[in-house]
Amino acid sequence: MEYSIPYLALIVFFSILAWWSNDTKNEKIRKRLTWLALGVFLFFFGFRGFCFYDWAEYYRVFMTWKWWELPKTEISDWQYEPGFMILMLTCKSLSSNYFFFSFVCAAINLVLLARFLSRYVENTPLALIIYLAMGGLVMSTDLMRNSIAIMLFLNALPYLEARRPIPYFLICGLAFLFHSTSLIFIPFYFLLHRKWGRWVFLIVFLIGNVVYLMRIPMLMEIVSFASSIIDPSLKQKIDAYMEMAPGVGFQISIGYLERLFTGILVLIYYNKLHVVRKNADIFINALLIYFTLFFFLSEFRVLSVRFSYLFAFGYWVIWLDLIKCFAVQNNRRLFVCFLFIYSMLKIYQSTNNIIYRYDNVIFSTESYNLRRITFDVYSETIK
């Protein structure tokens, strides 16, 4: 419990700001509350110490690589994507302190996230709670490369809406310089804005649940079949891996029940969501893709989680829009209570061990060597 306290306190603080922002009619106060929320967010994550997992690898690369090594090394041999490497070494040329680089990445992410939220949501503090609960906590700590790529993509959505392919593809190309998974966003220019209809959502959602609950290893079967055509010996290796791999899939967890609940609500209020938001299809489709990736890739936990993060932004908008869909005021309050309680549970579950112990460099933080000892002892047993 003690390791989760700073993160839970942040959620409570944002909840107070969200309630105040919703309660006031004064636009100036709302703007100040938004700026306060963003400022606290930047302070919390921008000045974080060695928290979570990926800092161990990023710190090593940051301290090892030098500017003069880039021209002498093939791009394919660079540690990370070109955009991220250039950003990292630019920060290092300004300061050799790793925490400066970490702050710059957090600031870039927040600026891009704030631009996205200012366009699509009214209550930024509440949106930040949902963001942190639904993928944002990991994006703001571990996924330093991927998070910048995702935030860039989110700022390409207005061009997707306006059907302006050139700026959309240019931004996706820029995102690709930070993380190669951004390539997945390119074909969605032709798909994400379409109104597929409630029946398509229902069919895909039902099939996904069946695959998940019945533990059907769809991806493994497809890979195994393809490998049998290409190379029979490769098929034998994949089949051997399938036998050794621990079963993943059927698990009636709080997370699964939440996805089931959210999917049902979207189906019930499908038409009303389009009344609330003109471009609702983008976020409904993103949510459906999130569900699809989670259900169909459940046999590979890392793939399922990492790829579903790419479309978690559907939650950040749809959950707020669902509040407006309830005609009865008490139902709105109950749903907001659900969002708060679930977010607290989600954050608690995600941070309740020593690897996530929060440090702030403004006050004090453990040295790299001390934190690395803790990381090496506990990381494999927890992850």
CSV table of C-alpha atoms in Angstrom, one decimal:
chain,number,residue,atom,x,y,z
A,1,MET,CA,0.0,0.0,0.0
A,2,GLU,CA,2.8,2.5,0.9
A,3,TYR,CA,4.2,2.5,-2.6
A,4,SER,CA,0.9,3.4,-4.1
A,5,ILE,CA,0.2,6.4,-1.8
A,6,PRO,CA,1.8,9.2,-4.0
A,7,TYR,CA,-0.1,8.0,-7.1
A,8,LEU,CA,-3.4,7.6,-5.3
A,9,ALA,CA,-2.9,11.1,-3.7
A,10,LEU,CA,-2.5,12.5,-7.3
A,11,ILE,CA,-5.8,10.9,-8.4
A,12,VAL,CA,-7.6,12.3,-5.3
A,13,PHE,CA,-6.1,15.8,-6.1
A,14,PHE,CA,-7.2,15.6,-9.7
A,15,SER,CA,-10.7,14.4,-8.5
A,16,ILE,CA,-11.0,17.6,-6.4
A,17,LEU,CA,-10.0,19.7,-9.3
A,18,ALA,CA,-12.4,17.8,-11.6
A,19,TRP,CA,-15.3,18.3,-9.2
A,20,TRP,CA,-14.5,22.0,-8.8
A,21,SER,CA,-14.2,22.5,-12.6
A,22,ASN,CA,-17.5,20.8,-13.2
A,23,ASP,CA,-19.3,22.7,-10.4
A,24,THR,CA,-18.2,26.2,-11.4
A,25,LYS,CA,-19.6,28.2,-14.3
A,26,ASN,CA,-16.7,30.7,-14.3
A,27,GLU,CA,-14.6,30.0,-17.4
A,28,LYS,CA,-11.6,31.8,-15.9
A,29,ILE,CA,-11.6,29.5,-12.9
A,30,ARG,CA,-11.9,26.4,-15.1
A,31,LYS,CA,-8.9,27.5,-17.1
A,32,ARG,CA,-6.9,28.1,-13.9
A,33,LEU,CA,-7.9,24.6,-12.6
A,34,THR,CA,-6.8,23.1,-15.9
A,35,TRP,CA,-3.4,24.9,-15.7
A,36,LEU,CA,-3.0,23.8,-12.1
A,37,ALA,CA,-3.7,20.2,-13.0
A,38,LEU,CA,-1.3,20.3,-15.9
A,39,GLY,CA,1.4,21.9,-13.7
A,40,VAL,CA,1.0,19.4,-11.0
A,41,PHE,CA,1.1,16.6,-13.6
A,42,LEU,CA,4.4,17.9,-15.0
A,43,PHE,CA,5.9,18.3,-11.5
A,44,PHE,CA,4.9,14.8,-10.5
A,45,PHE,CA,6.1,13.0,-13.7
A,46,GLY,CA,8.7,15.4,-15.0
A,47,PHE,CA,10.7,15.3,-11.8
A,48,ARG,CA,10.2,11.6,-11.0
A,49,GLY,CA,13.2,9.6,-10.0
A,50,PHE,CA,14.0,6.0,-10.9
A,51,CYS,CA,10.5,4.6,-11.0
A,52,PHE,CA,9.0,1.6,-12.8
A,53,TYR,CA,11.1,-0.5,-15.2
A,54,ASP,CA,12.4,1.1,-18.4
A,55,TRP,CA,14.6,3.7,-16.8
A,56,ALA,CA,17.2,1.0,-16.2
A,57,GLU,CA,17.7,0.6,-20.0
A,58,TYR,CA,17.3,4.3,-20.9
A,59,TYR,CA,19.7,5.4,-18.3
A,60,ARG,CA,22.4,3.0,-19.5
A,61,VAL,CA,22.0,4.2,-23.2
A,62,PHE,CA,21.9,7.8,-22.1
A,63,MET,CA,25.1,7.5,-20.2
A,64,THR,CA,26.9,5.4,-22.9
A,65,TRP,CA,26.1,7.0,-26.2
A,66,LYS,CA,27.9,10.2,-27.5
A,67,TRP,CA,27.1,12.6,-30.3
A,68,TRP,CA,30.2,11.8,-32.3
A,69,GLU,CA,29.2,8.1,-32.4
A,70,LEU,CA,26.0,8.7,-34.5
A,71,PRO,CA,27.7,9.6,-37.8
A,72,LYS,CA,30.1,6.7,-37.4
A,73,THR,CA,27.3,4.2,-36.8
A,74,GLU,CA,24.8,2.8,-39.3
A,75,ILE,CA,21.3,4.0,-38.4
A,76,SER,CA,20.2,0.4,-38.2
A,77,ASP,CA,22.7,-0.1,-35.4
A,78,TRP,CA,21.5,2.9,-33.4
A,79,GLN,CA,20.1,1.8,-30.0
A,80,TYR,CA,16.7,3.4,-30.7
A,81,GLU,CA,14.8,5.1,-33.5
A,82,PRO,CA,16.6,8.1,-35.0
A,83,GLY,CA,14.2,10.8,-33.6
A,84,PHE,CA,14.5,9.6,-30.1
A,85,MET,CA,18.3,9.2,-30.3
A,86,ILE,CA,18.7,12.7,-31.6
A,87,LEU,CA,16.4,14.1,-28.9
A,88,MET,CA,18.3,12.1,-26.2
A,89,LEU,CA,21.8,13.2,-27.3
A,90,THR,CA,20.6,16.8,-27.8
A,91,CYS,CA,19.4,16.8,-24.2
A,92,LYS,CA,22.7,15.3,-23.1
A,93,SER,CA,24.6,18.0,-24.9
A,94,LEU,CA,22.7,20.5,-22.8
A,95,SER,CA,23.0,18.6,-19.5
A,96,SER,CA,24.6,15.3,-18.7
A,97,ASN,CA,22.0,14.7,-16.0
A,98,TYR,CA,19.6,11.9,-17.0
A,99,PHE,CA,16.8,13.6,-15.1
A,100,PHE,CA,16.9,16.6,-17.4
A,101,PHE,CA,16.3,14.3,-20.4
A,102,SER,CA,13.5,12.6,-18.5
A,103,PHE,CA,11.9,16.0,-17.8
A,104,VAL,CA,12.1,17.1,-21.4
A,105,CYS,CA,10.4,13.9,-22.5
A,106,ALA,CA,7.7,14.4,-19.9
A,107,ALA,CA,7.2,18.0,-21.0
A,108,ILE,CA,6.9,17.1,-24.7
A,109,ASN,CA,4.3,14.5,-23.8
A,110,LEU,CA,2.3,16.8,-21.7
A,111,VAL,CA,2.2,19.6,-24.3
A,112,LEU,CA,1.0,17.2,-26.9
A,113,LEU,CA,-1.5,15.6,-24.5
A,114,ALA,CA,-2.8,18.9,-23.4
A,115,ARG,CA,-3.4,20.0,-27.1
A,116,PHE,CA,-5.3,16.8,-27.7
A,117,LEU,CA,-7.4,17.1,-24.5
A,118,SER,CA,-8.2,20.8,-25.1
A,119,ARG,CA,-9.7,19.9,-28.4
A,120,TYR,CA,-11.8,16.9,-27.3
A,121,VAL,CA,-12.7,17.2,-23.6
A,122,GLU,CA,-14.2,19.8,-21.4
A,123,ASN,CA,-12.9,18.7,-18.0
A,124,THR,CA,-9.2,18.2,-18.2
A,125,PRO,CA,-8.6,17.1,-14.6
A,126,LEU,CA,-11.1,14.3,-15.0
A,127,ALA,CA,-9.6,13.4,-18.3
A,128,LEU,CA,-6.2,13.1,-16.7
A,129,ILE,CA,-7.6,10.7,-14.1
A,130,ILE,CA,-8.9,8.4,-16.9
A,131,TYR,CA,-5.7,8.9,-18.8
A,132,LEU,CA,-3.6,7.7,-15.9
A,133,ALA,CA,-5.9,4.7,-15.2
A,134,MET,CA,-6.1,3.6,-18.8
A,135,GLY,CA,-2.6,3.3,-20.0
A,136,GLY,CA,-1.3,6.8,-19.2
A,137,LEU,CA,0.6,5.9,-16.1
A,138,VAL,CA,2.8,3.5,-18.0
A,139,MET,CA,3.1,6.0,-20.9
A,140,SER,CA,4.2,8.7,-18.5
A,141,THR,CA,6.9,6.5,-16.9
A,142,ASP,CA,8.1,3.5,-18.9
A,143,LEU,CA,7.2,4.1,-22.6
A,144,MET,CA,9.3,7.1,-23.2
A,145,ARG,CA,9.7,6.5,-27.0
A,146,ASN,CA,6.3,5.0,-27.6
A,147,SER,CA,4.5,7.7,-25.6
A,148,ILE,CA,5.9,10.6,-27.8
A,149,ALA,CA,4.9,8.7,-30.9
A,150,ILE,CA,1.3,8.1,-29.5
A,151,MET,CA,1.0,11.8,-28.5
A,152,LEU,CA,2.1,12.9,-32.0
A,153,PHE,CA,-0.5,10.6,-33.5
A,154,LEU,CA,-3.2,12.1,-31.3
A,155,ASN,CA,-2.4,15.5,-32.7
A,156,ALA,CA,-2.8,14.1,-36.2
A,157,LEU,CA,-6.5,13.2,-35.6
A,158,PRO,CA,-7.8,16.7,-36.6
A,159,TYR,CA,-6.3,16.1,-40.1
A,160,LEU,CA,-7.9,12.6,-40.2
A,161,GLU,CA,-11.3,14.3,-39.4
A,162,ALA,CA,-10.7,16.9,-42.1
A,163,ARG,CA,-9.5,14.3,-44.6
A,164,ARG,CA,-6.2,15.9,-45.1
A,165,PRO,CA,-3.8,13.0,-45.8
A,166,ILE,CA,-0.6,14.9,-46.3
A,167,PRO,CA,-0.2,16.5,-42.8
A,168,TYR,CA,-1.7,13.3,-41.3
A,169,PHE,CA,1.0,11.1,-42.9
A,170,LEU,CA,3.7,13.6,-42.2
A,171,ILE,CA,2.9,13.5,-38.5
A,172,CYS,CA,2.7,9.7,-38.5
A,173,GLY,CA,6.1,9.7,-40.2
A,174,LEU,CA,7.5,12.0,-37.5
A,175,ALA,CA,6.0,9.6,-34.9
A,176,PHE,CA,7.7,6.7,-36.6
A,177,LEU,CA,11.1,8.4,-35.9
A,178,PHE,CA,10.3,7.9,-32.2
A,179,HIS,CA,8.8,4.4,-32.3
A,180,SER,CA,8.4,2.0,-35.2
A,181,THR,CA,4.9,0.8,-34.0
A,182,SER,CA,3.6,4.1,-35.3
A,183,LEU,CA,3.4,2.5,-38.7
A,184,ILE,CA,0.2,0.9,-37.5
A,185,PHE,CA,-1.5,4.3,-37.6
A,186,ILE,CA,-1.0,4.9,-41.3
A,187,PRO,CA,-3.7,2.5,-42.6
A,188,PHE,CA,-6.2,3.8,-40.0
A,189,TYR,CA,-6.5,7.0,-42.0
A,190,PHE,CA,-8.8,5.0,-44.2
A,191,LEU,CA,-10.6,3.2,-41.4
A,192,LEU,CA,-10.8,5.1,-38.1
A,193,HIS,CA,-13.3,7.8,-39.2
A,194,ARG,CA,-15.8,5.4,-40.7
A,195,LYS,CA,-19.2,4.7,-39.1
A,196,TRP,CA,-19.2,0.9,-39.1
A,197,GLY,CA,-22.4,0.7,-37.2
A,198,ARG,CA,-23.6,-0.9,-33.9
A,199,TRP,CA,-23.9,-4.4,-35.4
A,200,VAL,CA,-20.2,-4.5,-36.5
A,201,PHE,CA,-19.2,-3.3,-33.0
A,202,LEU,CA,-21.5,-6.0,-31.4
A,203,ILE,CA,-20.2,-8.9,-33.7
A,204,VAL,CA,-16.5,-8.0,-33.2
A,205,PHE,CA,-17.0,-7.5,-29.4
A,206,LEU,CA,-18.8,-10.9,-29.1
A,207,ILE,CA,-16.2,-12.8,-31.1
A,208,GLY,CA,-13.4,-11.2,-29.0
A,209,ASN,CA,-15.0,-12.2,-25.8
A,210,VAL,CA,-15.5,-15.8,-27.0
A,211,VAL,CA,-11.8,-16.0,-28.1
A,212,TYR,CA,-10.7,-14.6,-24.7
A,213,LEU,CA,-13.0,-16.7,-22.5
A,214,MET,CA,-12.5,-19.9,-24.5
A,215,ARG,CA,-8.7,-19.4,-24.6
A,216,ILE,CA,-8.6,-19.8,-28.3
A,217,PRO,CA,-4.9,-19.2,-29.4
A,218,MET,CA,-5.8,-17.5,-32.7
A,219,LEU,CA,-2.5,-15.7,-33.2
A,220,MET,CA,-0.5,-18.8,-32.4
A,221,GLU,CA,-2.6,-20.9,-34.8
A,222,ILE,CA,-2.2,-18.4,-37.6
A,223,VAL,CA,1.5,-18.2,-37.1
A,224,SER,CA,1.8,-22.0,-36.8
A,225,PHE,CA,-0.2,-22.5,-40.1
A,226,ALA,CA,1.9,-19.9,-41.9
A,227,SER,CA,5.2,-21.3,-40.7
A,228,SER,CA,4.1,-24.8,-41.8
A,229,ILE,CA,3.9,-23.5,-45.4
A,230,ILE,CA,7.1,-21.5,-45.2
A,231,ASP,CA,9.3,-23.8,-43.2
A,232,PRO,CA,8.1,-27.0,-41.5
A,233,SER,CA,11.0,-27.0,-39.1
A,234,LEU,CA,9.9,-23.5,-37.9
A,235,LYS,CA,6.5,-24.9,-37.3
A,236,GLN,CA,7.9,-27.5,-34.9
A,237,LYS,CA,9.7,-24.8,-32.9
A,238,ILE,CA,6.5,-22.7,-32.7
A,239,ASP,CA,4.5,-25.7,-31.6
A,240,ALA,CA,7.1,-26.6,-29.0
A,241,TYR,CA,6.9,-23.0,-27.7
A,242,MET,CA,3.1,-23.2,-27.5
A,243,GLU,CA,3.3,-26.3,-25.3
A,244,MET,CA,5.8,-24.6,-23.0
A,245,ALA,CA,4.0,-21.2,-22.9
A,246,PRO,CA,1.8,-20.7,-19.8
A,247,GLY,CA,-1.9,-20.5,-20.6
A,248,VAL,CA,-3.1,-17.0,-20.9
A,249,GLY,CA,-6.6,-15.9,-21.6
A,250,PHE,CA,-9.6,-16.9,-19.4
A,251,GLN,CA,-9.5,-14.7,-16.4
A,252,ILE,CA,-12.5,-13.1,-14.9
A,253,SER,CA,-10.7,-10.1,-13.5
A,254,ILE,CA,-11.8,-6.6,-12.6
A,255,GLY,CA,-10.2,-5.4,-15.8
A,256,TYR,CA,-12.2,-7.9,-17.9
A,257,LEU,CA,-15.4,-7.0,-16.2
A,258,GLU,CA,-14.7,-3.3,-16.8
A,259,ARG,CA,-14.2,-4.0,-20.6
A,260,LEU,CA,-17.4,-6.0,-20.7
A,261,PHE,CA,-19.2,-3.2,-18.9
A,262,THR,CA,-17.8,-0.5,-21.1
A,263,GLY,CA,-18.5,-2.4,-24.3
A,264,ILE,CA,-22.2,-2.9,-23.2
A,265,LEU,CA,-22.6,0.8,-22.4
A,266,VAL,CA,-21.2,1.7,-25.8
A,267,LEU,CA,-23.7,-0.6,-27.5
A,268,ILE,CA,-26.6,0.7,-25.5
A,269,TYR,CA,-25.7,4.4,-26.1
A,270,TYR,CA,-24.2,4.0,-29.6
A,271,ASN,CA,-26.5,6.4,-31.3
A,272,LYS,CA,-26.5,8.9,-28.4
A,273,LEU,CA,-22.7,9.0,-28.4
A,274,HIS,CA,-23.0,10.3,-32.0
A,275,VAL,CA,-25.3,13.0,-30.7
A,276,VAL,CA,-22.9,14.0,-28.0
A,277,ARG,CA,-20.0,14.1,-30.4
A,278,LYS,CA,-20.0,14.7,-34.1
A,279,ASN,CA,-16.8,12.7,-34.7
A,280,ALA,CA,-17.6,9.9,-32.2
A,281,ASP,CA,-16.7,7.2,-34.7
A,282,ILE,CA,-13.0,7.9,-34.3
A,283,PHE,CA,-13.1,7.2,-30.6
A,284,ILE,CA,-15.6,4.4,-30.8
A,285,ASN,CA,-13.5,2.6,-33.4
A,286,ALA,CA,-10.4,3.2,-31.3
A,287,LEU,CA,-12.1,1.6,-28.3
A,288,LEU,CA,-13.2,-1.4,-30.5
A,289,ILE,CA,-9.6,-1.8,-31.7
A,290,TYR,CA,-8.4,-1.6,-28.1
A,291,PHE,CA,-10.8,-4.4,-27.2
A,292,THR,CA,-9.8,-6.4,-30.3
A,293,LEU,CA,-6.1,-6.3,-29.5
A,294,PHE,CA,-6.7,-7.1,-25.9
A,295,PHE,CA,-8.9,-10.1,-26.6
A,296,PHE,CA,-7.2,-11.6,-29.7
A,297,LEU,CA,-3.7,-11.1,-28.4
A,298,SER,CA,-4.4,-12.3,-24.9
A,299,GLU,CA,-2.1,-15.3,-25.3
A,300,PHE,CA,0.8,-12.9,-25.5
A,301,ARG,CA,0.4,-10.6,-22.5
A,302,VAL,CA,3.2,-8.1,-23.5
A,303,LEU,CA,1.9,-7.8,-27.1
A,304,SER,CA,-1.7,-7.5,-25.8
A,305,VAL,CA,-0.9,-4.7,-23.4
A,306,ARG,CA,1.7,-2.8,-25.5
A,307,PHE,CA,-0.4,-2.7,-28.7
A,308,SER,CA,-3.7,-1.9,-26.9
A,309,TYR,CA,-2.0,1.2,-25.4
A,310,LEU,CA,-1.8,2.6,-28.9
A,311,PHE,CA,-5.6,3.0,-28.9
A,312,ALA,CA,-6.3,3.6,-25.2
A,313,PHE,CA,-7.2,7.2,-26.1
A,314,GLY,CA,-10.7,5.9,-27.0
A,315,TYR,CA,-11.3,5.5,-23.3
A,316,TRP,CA,-10.1,9.0,-22.5
A,317,VAL,CA,-12.9,10.5,-24.6
A,318,ILE,CA,-15.7,7.9,-24.6
A,319,TRP,CA,-15.9,7.5,-20.9
A,320,LEU,CA,-16.4,11.3,-20.6
A,321,ASP,CA,-19.0,11.2,-23.3
A,322,LEU,CA,-20.9,8.4,-21.7
A,323,ILE,CA,-21.4,10.6,-18.7
A,324,LYS,CA,-23.5,13.0,-20.9
A,325,CYS,CA,-25.5,10.0,-22.3
A,326,PHE,CA,-27.2,9.3,-19.0
A,327,ALA,CA,-30.5,11.2,-18.8
A,328,VAL,CA,-30.9,10.8,-15.1
A,329,GLN,CA,-28.5,13.0,-13.0
A,330,ASN,CA,-28.1,10.3,-10.3
A,331,ASN,CA,-26.9,7.8,-13.0
A,332,ARG,CA,-24.3,10.3,-14.1
A,333,ARG,CA,-23.1,10.6,-10.5
A,334,LEU,CA,-23.0,6.8,-10.1
A,335,PHE,CA,-20.9,6.5,-13.3
A,336,VAL,CA,-18.5,9.2,-12.2
A,337,CYS,CA,-18.2,7.3,-8.9
A,338,PHE,CA,-17.4,4.2,-10.8
A,339,LEU,CA,-14.7,6.0,-12.8
A,340,PHE,CA,-13.1,7.3,-9.6
A,341,ILE,CA,-13.2,3.9,-7.7
A,342,TYR,CA,-12.0,1.9,-10.7
A,343,SER,CA,-9.2,4.4,-11.4
A,344,MET,CA,-8.1,4.2,-7.7
A,345,LEU,CA,-8.2,0.4,-7.9
A,346,LYS,CA,-6.3,0.4,-11.2
A,347,ILE,CA,-3.6,2.7,-10.0
A,348,TYR,CA,-3.3,0.8,-6.7
A,349,GLN,CA,-2.9,-2.5,-8.6
A,350,SER,CA,-0.3,-1.0,-10.9
A,351,THR,CA,1.9,0.6,-8.3
A,352,ASN,CA,1.7,-1.6,-5.2
A,353,ASN,CA,5.3,-2.9,-5.1
A,354,ILE,CA,8.8,-1.5,-4.5
A,355,ILE,CA,9.7,-1.2,-8.2
A,356,TYR,CA,7.1,1.7,-8.4
A,357,ARG,CA,8.3,3.5,-5.3
A,358,TYR,CA,8.0,7.2,-6.1
A,359,ASP,CA,10.9,9.6,-5.8
A,360,ASN,CA,11.0,13.2,-6.7
A,361,VAL,CA,14.4,14.7,-7.7
A,362,ILE,CA,13.4,18.1,-6.4
A,363,PHE,CA,13.4,16.8,-2.8
A,364,SER,CA,15.5,13.6,-2.7
A,365,THR,CA,16.0,10.5,-4.8
A,366,GLU,CA,18.0,7.3,-4.5
A,367,SER,CA,21.2,7.1,-6.4
A,368,TYR,CA,21.2,5.0,-9.6
A,369,ASN,CA,23.4,2.3,-7.9
A,370,LEU,CA,21.1,1.9,-4.9
A,371,ARG,CA,17.9,1.8,-7.1
A,372,ARG,CA,19.5,-0.6,-9.5
A,373,ILE,CA,20.2,-3.1,-6.7
A,374,THR,CA,16.5,-2.9,-5.7
A,375,PHE,CA,15.5,-3.2,-9.4
A,376,ASP,CA,17.7,-6.3,-10.0
A,377,VAL,CA,16.4,-8.0,-6.9
A,378,TYR,CA,12.7,-7.5,-7.4
A,379,SER,CA,12.1,-6.8,-11.1
A,380,GLU,CA,12.0,-10.4,-12.4
A,381,THR,CA,9.9,-11.7,-9.5
A,382,ILE,CA,7.3,-9.0,-9.9
A,383,LYS,CA,7.0,-8.4,-13.6
